[in-house]
PDB file of C-alpha atoms and ligand atoms in Angstrom:
ATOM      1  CA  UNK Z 175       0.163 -16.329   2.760  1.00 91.00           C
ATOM      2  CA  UNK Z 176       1.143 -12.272   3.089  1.00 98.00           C
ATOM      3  CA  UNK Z 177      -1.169  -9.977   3.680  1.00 98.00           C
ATOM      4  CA  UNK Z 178      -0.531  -7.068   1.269  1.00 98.00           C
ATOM      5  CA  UNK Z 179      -1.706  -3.393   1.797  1.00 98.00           C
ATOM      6  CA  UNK Z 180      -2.069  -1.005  -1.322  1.00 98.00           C
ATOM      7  CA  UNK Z 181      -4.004   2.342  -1.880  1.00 98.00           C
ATOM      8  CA  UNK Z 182      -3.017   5.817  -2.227  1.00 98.00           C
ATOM      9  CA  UNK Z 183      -0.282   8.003  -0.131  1.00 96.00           C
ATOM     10  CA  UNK Z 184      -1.940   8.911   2.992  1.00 94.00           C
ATOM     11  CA  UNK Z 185      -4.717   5.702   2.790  1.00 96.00           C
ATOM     12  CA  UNK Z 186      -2.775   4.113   5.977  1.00 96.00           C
ATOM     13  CA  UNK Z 187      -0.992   1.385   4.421  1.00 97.00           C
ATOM     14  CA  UNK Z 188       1.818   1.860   7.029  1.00 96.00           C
ATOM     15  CA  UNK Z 189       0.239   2.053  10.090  1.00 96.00           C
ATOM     16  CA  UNK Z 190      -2.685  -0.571   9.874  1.00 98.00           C
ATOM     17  CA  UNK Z 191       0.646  -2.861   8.423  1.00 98.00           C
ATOM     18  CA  UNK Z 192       2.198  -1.974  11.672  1.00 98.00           C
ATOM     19  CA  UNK Z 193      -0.480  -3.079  13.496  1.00 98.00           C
ATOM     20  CA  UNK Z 194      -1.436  -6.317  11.540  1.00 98.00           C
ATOM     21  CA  UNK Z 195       2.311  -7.123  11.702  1.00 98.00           C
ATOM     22  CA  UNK Z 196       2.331  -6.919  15.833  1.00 98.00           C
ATOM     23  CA  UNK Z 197      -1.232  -8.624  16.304  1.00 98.00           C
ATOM     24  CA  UNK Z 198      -0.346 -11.321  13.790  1.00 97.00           C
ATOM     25  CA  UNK Z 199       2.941 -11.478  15.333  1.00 97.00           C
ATOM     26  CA  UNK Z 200       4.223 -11.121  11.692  1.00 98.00           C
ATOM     27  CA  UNK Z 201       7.093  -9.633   9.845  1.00 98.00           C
ATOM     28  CA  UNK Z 202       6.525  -6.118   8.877  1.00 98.00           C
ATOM     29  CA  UNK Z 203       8.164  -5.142   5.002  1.00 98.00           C
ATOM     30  CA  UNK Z 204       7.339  -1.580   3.548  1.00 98.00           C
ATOM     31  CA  UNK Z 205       8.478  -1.282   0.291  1.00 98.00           C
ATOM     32  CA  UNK Z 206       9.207   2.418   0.227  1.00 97.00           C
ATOM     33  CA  UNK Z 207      11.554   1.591   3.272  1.00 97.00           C
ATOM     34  CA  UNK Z 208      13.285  -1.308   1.200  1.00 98.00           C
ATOM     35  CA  UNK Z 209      13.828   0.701  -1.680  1.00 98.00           C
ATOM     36  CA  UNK Z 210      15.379   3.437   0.625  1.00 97.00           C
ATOM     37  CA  UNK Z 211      17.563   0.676   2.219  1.00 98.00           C
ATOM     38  CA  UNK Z 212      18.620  -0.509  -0.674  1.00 97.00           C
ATOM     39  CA  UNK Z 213      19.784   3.195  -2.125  1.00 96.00           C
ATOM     40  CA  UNK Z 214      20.608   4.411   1.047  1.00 97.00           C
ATOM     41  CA  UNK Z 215      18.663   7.862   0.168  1.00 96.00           C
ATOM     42  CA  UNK Z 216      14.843   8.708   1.040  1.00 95.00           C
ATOM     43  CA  UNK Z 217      12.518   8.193  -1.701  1.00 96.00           C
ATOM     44  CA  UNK Z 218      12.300  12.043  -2.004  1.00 95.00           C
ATOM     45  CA  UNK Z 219      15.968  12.190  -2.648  1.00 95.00           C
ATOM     46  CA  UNK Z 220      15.513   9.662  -5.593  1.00 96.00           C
ATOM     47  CA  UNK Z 221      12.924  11.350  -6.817  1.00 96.00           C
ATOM     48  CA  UNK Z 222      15.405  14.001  -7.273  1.00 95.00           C
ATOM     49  CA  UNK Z 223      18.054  12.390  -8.178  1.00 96.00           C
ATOM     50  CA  UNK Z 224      17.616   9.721 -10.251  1.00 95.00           C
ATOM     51  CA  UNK Z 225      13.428  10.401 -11.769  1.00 96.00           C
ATOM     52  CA  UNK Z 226      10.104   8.932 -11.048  1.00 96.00           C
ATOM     53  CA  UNK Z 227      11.379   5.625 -13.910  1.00 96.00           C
ATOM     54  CA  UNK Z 228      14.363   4.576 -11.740  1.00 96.00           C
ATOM     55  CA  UNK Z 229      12.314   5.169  -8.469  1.00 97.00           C
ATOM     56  CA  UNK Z 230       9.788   2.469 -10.465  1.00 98.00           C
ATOM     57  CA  UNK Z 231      12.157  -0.241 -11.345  1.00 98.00           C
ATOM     58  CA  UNK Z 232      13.648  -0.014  -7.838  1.00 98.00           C
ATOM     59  CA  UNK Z 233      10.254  -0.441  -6.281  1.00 98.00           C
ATOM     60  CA  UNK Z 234       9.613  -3.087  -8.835  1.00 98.00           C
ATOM     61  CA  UNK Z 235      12.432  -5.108  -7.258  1.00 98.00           C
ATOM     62  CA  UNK Z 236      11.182  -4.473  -3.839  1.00 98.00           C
ATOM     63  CA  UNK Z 237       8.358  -5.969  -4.674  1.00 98.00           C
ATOM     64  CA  UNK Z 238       9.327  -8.991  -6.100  1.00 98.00           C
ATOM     65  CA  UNK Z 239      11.668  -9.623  -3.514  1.00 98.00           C
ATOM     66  CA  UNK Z 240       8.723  -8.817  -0.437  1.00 98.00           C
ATOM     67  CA  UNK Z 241       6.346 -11.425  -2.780  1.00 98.00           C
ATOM     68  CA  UNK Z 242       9.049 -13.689  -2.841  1.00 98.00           C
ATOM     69  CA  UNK Z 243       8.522 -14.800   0.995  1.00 97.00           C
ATOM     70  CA  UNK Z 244       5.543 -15.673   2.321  1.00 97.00           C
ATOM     71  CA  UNK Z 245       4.150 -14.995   5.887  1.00 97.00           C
ATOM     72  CA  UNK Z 246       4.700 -11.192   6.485  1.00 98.00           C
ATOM     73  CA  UNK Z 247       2.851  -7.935   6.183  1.00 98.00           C
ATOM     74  CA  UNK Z 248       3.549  -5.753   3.325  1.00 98.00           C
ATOM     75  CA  UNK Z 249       2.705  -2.188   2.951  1.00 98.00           C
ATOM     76  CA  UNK Z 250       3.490  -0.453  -0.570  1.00 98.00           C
ATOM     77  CA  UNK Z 251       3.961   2.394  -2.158  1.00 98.00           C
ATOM     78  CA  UNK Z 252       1.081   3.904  -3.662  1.00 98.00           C
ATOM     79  CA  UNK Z 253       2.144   3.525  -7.279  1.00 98.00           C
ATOM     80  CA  UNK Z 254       3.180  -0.213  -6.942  1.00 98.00           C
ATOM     81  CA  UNK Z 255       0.151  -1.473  -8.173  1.00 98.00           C
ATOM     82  CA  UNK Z 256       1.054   0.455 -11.791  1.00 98.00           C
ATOM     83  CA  UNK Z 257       3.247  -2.314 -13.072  1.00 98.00           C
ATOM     84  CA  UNK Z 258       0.951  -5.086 -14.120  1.00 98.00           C
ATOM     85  CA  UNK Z 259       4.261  -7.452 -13.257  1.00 98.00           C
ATOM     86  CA  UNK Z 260       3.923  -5.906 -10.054  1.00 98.00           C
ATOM     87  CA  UNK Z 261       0.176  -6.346  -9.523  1.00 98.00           C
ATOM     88  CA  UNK Z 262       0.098  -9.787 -10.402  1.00 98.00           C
ATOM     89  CA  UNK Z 263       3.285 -10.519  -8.054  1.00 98.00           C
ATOM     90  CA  UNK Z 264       1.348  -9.281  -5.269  1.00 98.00           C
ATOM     91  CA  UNK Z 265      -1.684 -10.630  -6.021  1.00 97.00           C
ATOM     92  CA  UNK Z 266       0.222 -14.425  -6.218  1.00 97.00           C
ATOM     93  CA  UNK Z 267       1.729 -14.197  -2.661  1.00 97.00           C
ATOM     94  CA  UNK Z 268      -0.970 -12.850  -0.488  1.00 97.00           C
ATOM     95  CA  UNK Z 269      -4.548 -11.657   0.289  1.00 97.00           C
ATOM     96  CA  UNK Z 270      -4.376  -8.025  -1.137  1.00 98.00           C
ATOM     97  CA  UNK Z 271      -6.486  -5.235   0.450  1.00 98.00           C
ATOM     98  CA  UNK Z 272      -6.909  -1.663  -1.139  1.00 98.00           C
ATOM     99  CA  UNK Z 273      -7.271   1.159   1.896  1.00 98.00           C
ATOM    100  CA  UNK Z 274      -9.322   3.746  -0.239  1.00 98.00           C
ATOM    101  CA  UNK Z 275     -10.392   7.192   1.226  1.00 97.00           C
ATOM    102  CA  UNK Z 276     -11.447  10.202  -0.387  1.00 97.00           C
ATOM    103  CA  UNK Z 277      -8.326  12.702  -1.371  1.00 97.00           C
ATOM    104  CA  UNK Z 278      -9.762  15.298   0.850  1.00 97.00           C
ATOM    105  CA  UNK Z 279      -9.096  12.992   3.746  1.00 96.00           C
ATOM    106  CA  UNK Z 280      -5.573  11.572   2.340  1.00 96.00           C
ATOM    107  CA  UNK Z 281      -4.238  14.703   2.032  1.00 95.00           C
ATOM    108  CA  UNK Z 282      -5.153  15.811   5.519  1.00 93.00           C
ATOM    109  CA  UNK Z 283      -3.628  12.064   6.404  1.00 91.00           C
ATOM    110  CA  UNK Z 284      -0.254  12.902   4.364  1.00 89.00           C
ATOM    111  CA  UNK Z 285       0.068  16.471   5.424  1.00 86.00           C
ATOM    112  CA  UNK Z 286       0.050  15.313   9.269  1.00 83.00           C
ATOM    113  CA  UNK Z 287       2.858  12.808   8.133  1.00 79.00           C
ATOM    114  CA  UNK Z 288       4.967  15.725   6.527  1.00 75.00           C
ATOM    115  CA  UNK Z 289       4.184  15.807   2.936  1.00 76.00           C
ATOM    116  CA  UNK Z 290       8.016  16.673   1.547  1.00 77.00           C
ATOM    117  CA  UNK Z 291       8.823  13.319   1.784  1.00 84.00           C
ATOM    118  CA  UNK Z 292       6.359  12.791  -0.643  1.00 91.00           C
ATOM    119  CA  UNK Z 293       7.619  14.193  -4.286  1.00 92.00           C
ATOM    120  CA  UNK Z 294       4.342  13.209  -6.295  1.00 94.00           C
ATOM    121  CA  UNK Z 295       2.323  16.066  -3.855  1.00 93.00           C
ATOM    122  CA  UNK Z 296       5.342  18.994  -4.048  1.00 90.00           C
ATOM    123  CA  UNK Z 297       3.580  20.817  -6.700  1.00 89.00           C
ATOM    124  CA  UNK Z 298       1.530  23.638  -6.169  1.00 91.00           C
ATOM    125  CA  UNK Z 299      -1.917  21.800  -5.794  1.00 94.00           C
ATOM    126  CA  UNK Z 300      -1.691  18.554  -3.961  1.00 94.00           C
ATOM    127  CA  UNK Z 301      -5.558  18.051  -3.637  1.00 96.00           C
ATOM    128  CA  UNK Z 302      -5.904  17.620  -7.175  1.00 97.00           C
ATOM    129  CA  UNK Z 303      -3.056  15.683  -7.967  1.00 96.00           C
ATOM    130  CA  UNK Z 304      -4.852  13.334  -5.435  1.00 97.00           C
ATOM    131  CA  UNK Z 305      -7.939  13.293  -7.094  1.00 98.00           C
ATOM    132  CA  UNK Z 306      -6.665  13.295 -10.481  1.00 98.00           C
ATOM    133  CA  UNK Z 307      -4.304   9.958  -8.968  1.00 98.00           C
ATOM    134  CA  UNK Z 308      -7.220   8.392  -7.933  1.00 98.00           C
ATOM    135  CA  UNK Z 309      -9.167   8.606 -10.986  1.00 98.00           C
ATOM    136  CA  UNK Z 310      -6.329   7.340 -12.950  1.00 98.00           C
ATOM    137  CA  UNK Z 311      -5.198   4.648 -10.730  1.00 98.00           C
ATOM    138  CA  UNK Z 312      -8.880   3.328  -9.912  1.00 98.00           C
ATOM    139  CA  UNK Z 313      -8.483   0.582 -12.212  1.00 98.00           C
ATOM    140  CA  UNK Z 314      -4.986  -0.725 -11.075  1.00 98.00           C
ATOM    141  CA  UNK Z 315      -6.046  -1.072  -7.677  1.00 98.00           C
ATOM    142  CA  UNK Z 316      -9.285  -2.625  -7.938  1.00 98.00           C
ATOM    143  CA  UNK Z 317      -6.928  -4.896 -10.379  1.00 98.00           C
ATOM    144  CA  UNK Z 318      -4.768  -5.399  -7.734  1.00 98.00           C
ATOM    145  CA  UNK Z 319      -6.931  -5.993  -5.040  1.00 98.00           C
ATOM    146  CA  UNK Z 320      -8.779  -8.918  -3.600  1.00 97.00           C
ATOM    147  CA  UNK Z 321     -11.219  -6.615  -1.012  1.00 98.00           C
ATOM    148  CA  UNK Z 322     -11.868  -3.176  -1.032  1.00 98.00           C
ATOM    149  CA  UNK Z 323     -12.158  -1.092   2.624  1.00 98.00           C
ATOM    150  CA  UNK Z 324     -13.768   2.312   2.657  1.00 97.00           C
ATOM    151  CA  UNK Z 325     -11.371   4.150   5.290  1.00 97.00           C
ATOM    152  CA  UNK Z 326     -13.162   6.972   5.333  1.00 96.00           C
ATOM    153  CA  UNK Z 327     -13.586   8.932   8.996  1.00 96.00           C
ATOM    154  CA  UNK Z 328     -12.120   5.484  10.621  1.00 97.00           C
ATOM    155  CA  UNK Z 329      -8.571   5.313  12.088  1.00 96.00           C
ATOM    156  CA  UNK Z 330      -5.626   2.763  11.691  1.00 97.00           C
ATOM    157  CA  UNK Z 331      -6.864   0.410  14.716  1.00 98.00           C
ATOM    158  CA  UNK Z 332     -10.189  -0.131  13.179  1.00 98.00           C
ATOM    159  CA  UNK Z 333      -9.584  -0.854   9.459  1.00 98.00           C
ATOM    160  CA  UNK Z 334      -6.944  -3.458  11.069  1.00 98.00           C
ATOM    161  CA  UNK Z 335      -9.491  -4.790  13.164  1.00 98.00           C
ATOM    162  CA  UNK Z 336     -11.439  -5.454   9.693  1.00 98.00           C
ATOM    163  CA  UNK Z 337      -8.778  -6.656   7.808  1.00 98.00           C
ATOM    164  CA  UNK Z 338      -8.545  -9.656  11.105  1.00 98.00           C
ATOM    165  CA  UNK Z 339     -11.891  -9.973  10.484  1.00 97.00           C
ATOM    166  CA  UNK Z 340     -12.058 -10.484   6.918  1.00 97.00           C
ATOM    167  CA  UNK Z 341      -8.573 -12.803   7.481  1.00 96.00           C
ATOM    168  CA  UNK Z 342     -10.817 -14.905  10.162  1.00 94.00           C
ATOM    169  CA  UNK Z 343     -13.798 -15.292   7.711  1.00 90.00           C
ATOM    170  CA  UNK Z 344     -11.515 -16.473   4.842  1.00 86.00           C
ATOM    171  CA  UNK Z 345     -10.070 -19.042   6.940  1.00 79.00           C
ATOM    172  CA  UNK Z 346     -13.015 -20.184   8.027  1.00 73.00           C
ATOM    173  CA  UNK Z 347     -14.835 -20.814   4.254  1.00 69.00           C
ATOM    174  CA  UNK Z 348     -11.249 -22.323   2.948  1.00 58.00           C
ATOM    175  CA  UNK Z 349     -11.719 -24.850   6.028  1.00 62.00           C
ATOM    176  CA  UNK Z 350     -15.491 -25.580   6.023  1.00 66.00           C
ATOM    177  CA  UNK Z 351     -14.465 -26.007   1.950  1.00 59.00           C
ATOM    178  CA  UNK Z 352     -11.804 -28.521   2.502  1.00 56.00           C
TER     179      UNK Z 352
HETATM  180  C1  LIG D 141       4.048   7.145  -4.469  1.00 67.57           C
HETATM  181  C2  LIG D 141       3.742   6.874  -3.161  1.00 67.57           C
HETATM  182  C3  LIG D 141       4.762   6.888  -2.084  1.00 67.57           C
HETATM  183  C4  LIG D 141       6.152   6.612  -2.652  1.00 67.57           C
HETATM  184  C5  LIG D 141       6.441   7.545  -3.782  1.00 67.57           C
HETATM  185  C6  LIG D 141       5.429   7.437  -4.929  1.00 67.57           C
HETATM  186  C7  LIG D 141       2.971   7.088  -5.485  1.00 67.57           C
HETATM  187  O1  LIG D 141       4.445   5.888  -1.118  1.00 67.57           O
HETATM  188  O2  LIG D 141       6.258   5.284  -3.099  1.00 67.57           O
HETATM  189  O3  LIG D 141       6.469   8.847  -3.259  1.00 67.57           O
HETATM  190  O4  LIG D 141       3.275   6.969  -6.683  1.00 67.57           O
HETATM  191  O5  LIG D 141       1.785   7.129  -5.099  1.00 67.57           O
HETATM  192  P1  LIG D 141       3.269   6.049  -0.007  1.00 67.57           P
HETATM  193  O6  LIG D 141       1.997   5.649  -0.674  1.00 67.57           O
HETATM  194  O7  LIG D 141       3.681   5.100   1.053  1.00 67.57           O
HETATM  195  O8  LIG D 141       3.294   7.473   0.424  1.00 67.57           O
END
């Protein structure tokens, strides 16, 4: 089973994957980073170059291709979950957690990450193209996911810590159920 990581830009996807990947002792597959592999360009540069639709069926790919193998830690982009294709995919090859925050706190999150590599913020007021992101994509991740965190105020090394948790706990009930 993969453990799968969605939730807006600047929710922590990457770094709690990072950490679940080392503790677990577990592959690590981001698939911004695959789709930037794959092009050979940052996702910025797509963005530019190619449009937010070609961006989406290359992450689509990604995606398949990370649900296609089990036993690794993926982190993905925050609009991955848009695709129902995508969302179902995910939701067949892993235990999928949504890392929600308030967009007050992922923008202070993305900013301290450099927000230019992220095209969806460049416009002239990131906050609310946050908060209008979350409204809109509300739906898609609850869809999405199996269990919800609240991130809010806690860093990388403790929402891991509950994801292990959670991970331990759901082992448990499948083998008491067996
Ligand atoms: C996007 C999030 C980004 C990246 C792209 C689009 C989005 O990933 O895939 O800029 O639609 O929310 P992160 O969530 O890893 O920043």
């Amino acid at each position: 089973m993969n453990i799968v990581l969605v939730g807006l830009m600047g929710s922590g996807k990457s770094s709690v994957g990072r950490i679940l990947a080392e503790t677990l002792d577990r592959p690590f597959i981001d698939t911004d980073q695959a789709v930037e592999h794959e092009a050979g360009v940052s996702v910025a540069e797509l963005f530019a170059r190619e449009g937010e639709a070609a961006f989406r069926d290359r992450e689509a790919a990604a995606v398949a291709d990370a649900a296609g193998r089990p036993g690794q830690v993926i982190a993905t982009g925050g609009g991955a979950v848009l695709r129902p294709e995508n969302r179902a995919a995910l939701r067949r090859c892993g235990l999928v957690f949504w890392l929600d925050a308030p967009p007050e706190e992922l923008l202070r999150r993305a900013v301290g990450q450099g927000v230019e590599q992220r095209p969806l913020l460049a416009g002239p007021d990131p906050l609310e193209r946050l908060r209008s992101l979350a409204r809109n994509r509300a739906e898609a991740y609850a869809a999405a996911a199996h269990y919800r965190l609240d991130t809010a105020g806690r860093g990388a090394r403790a929402v891991a810590e509950e994801i292990l948790a959670i991970l331990k706990e759901s082992k448990q009930t499948w083998h008491s159920s067996m």
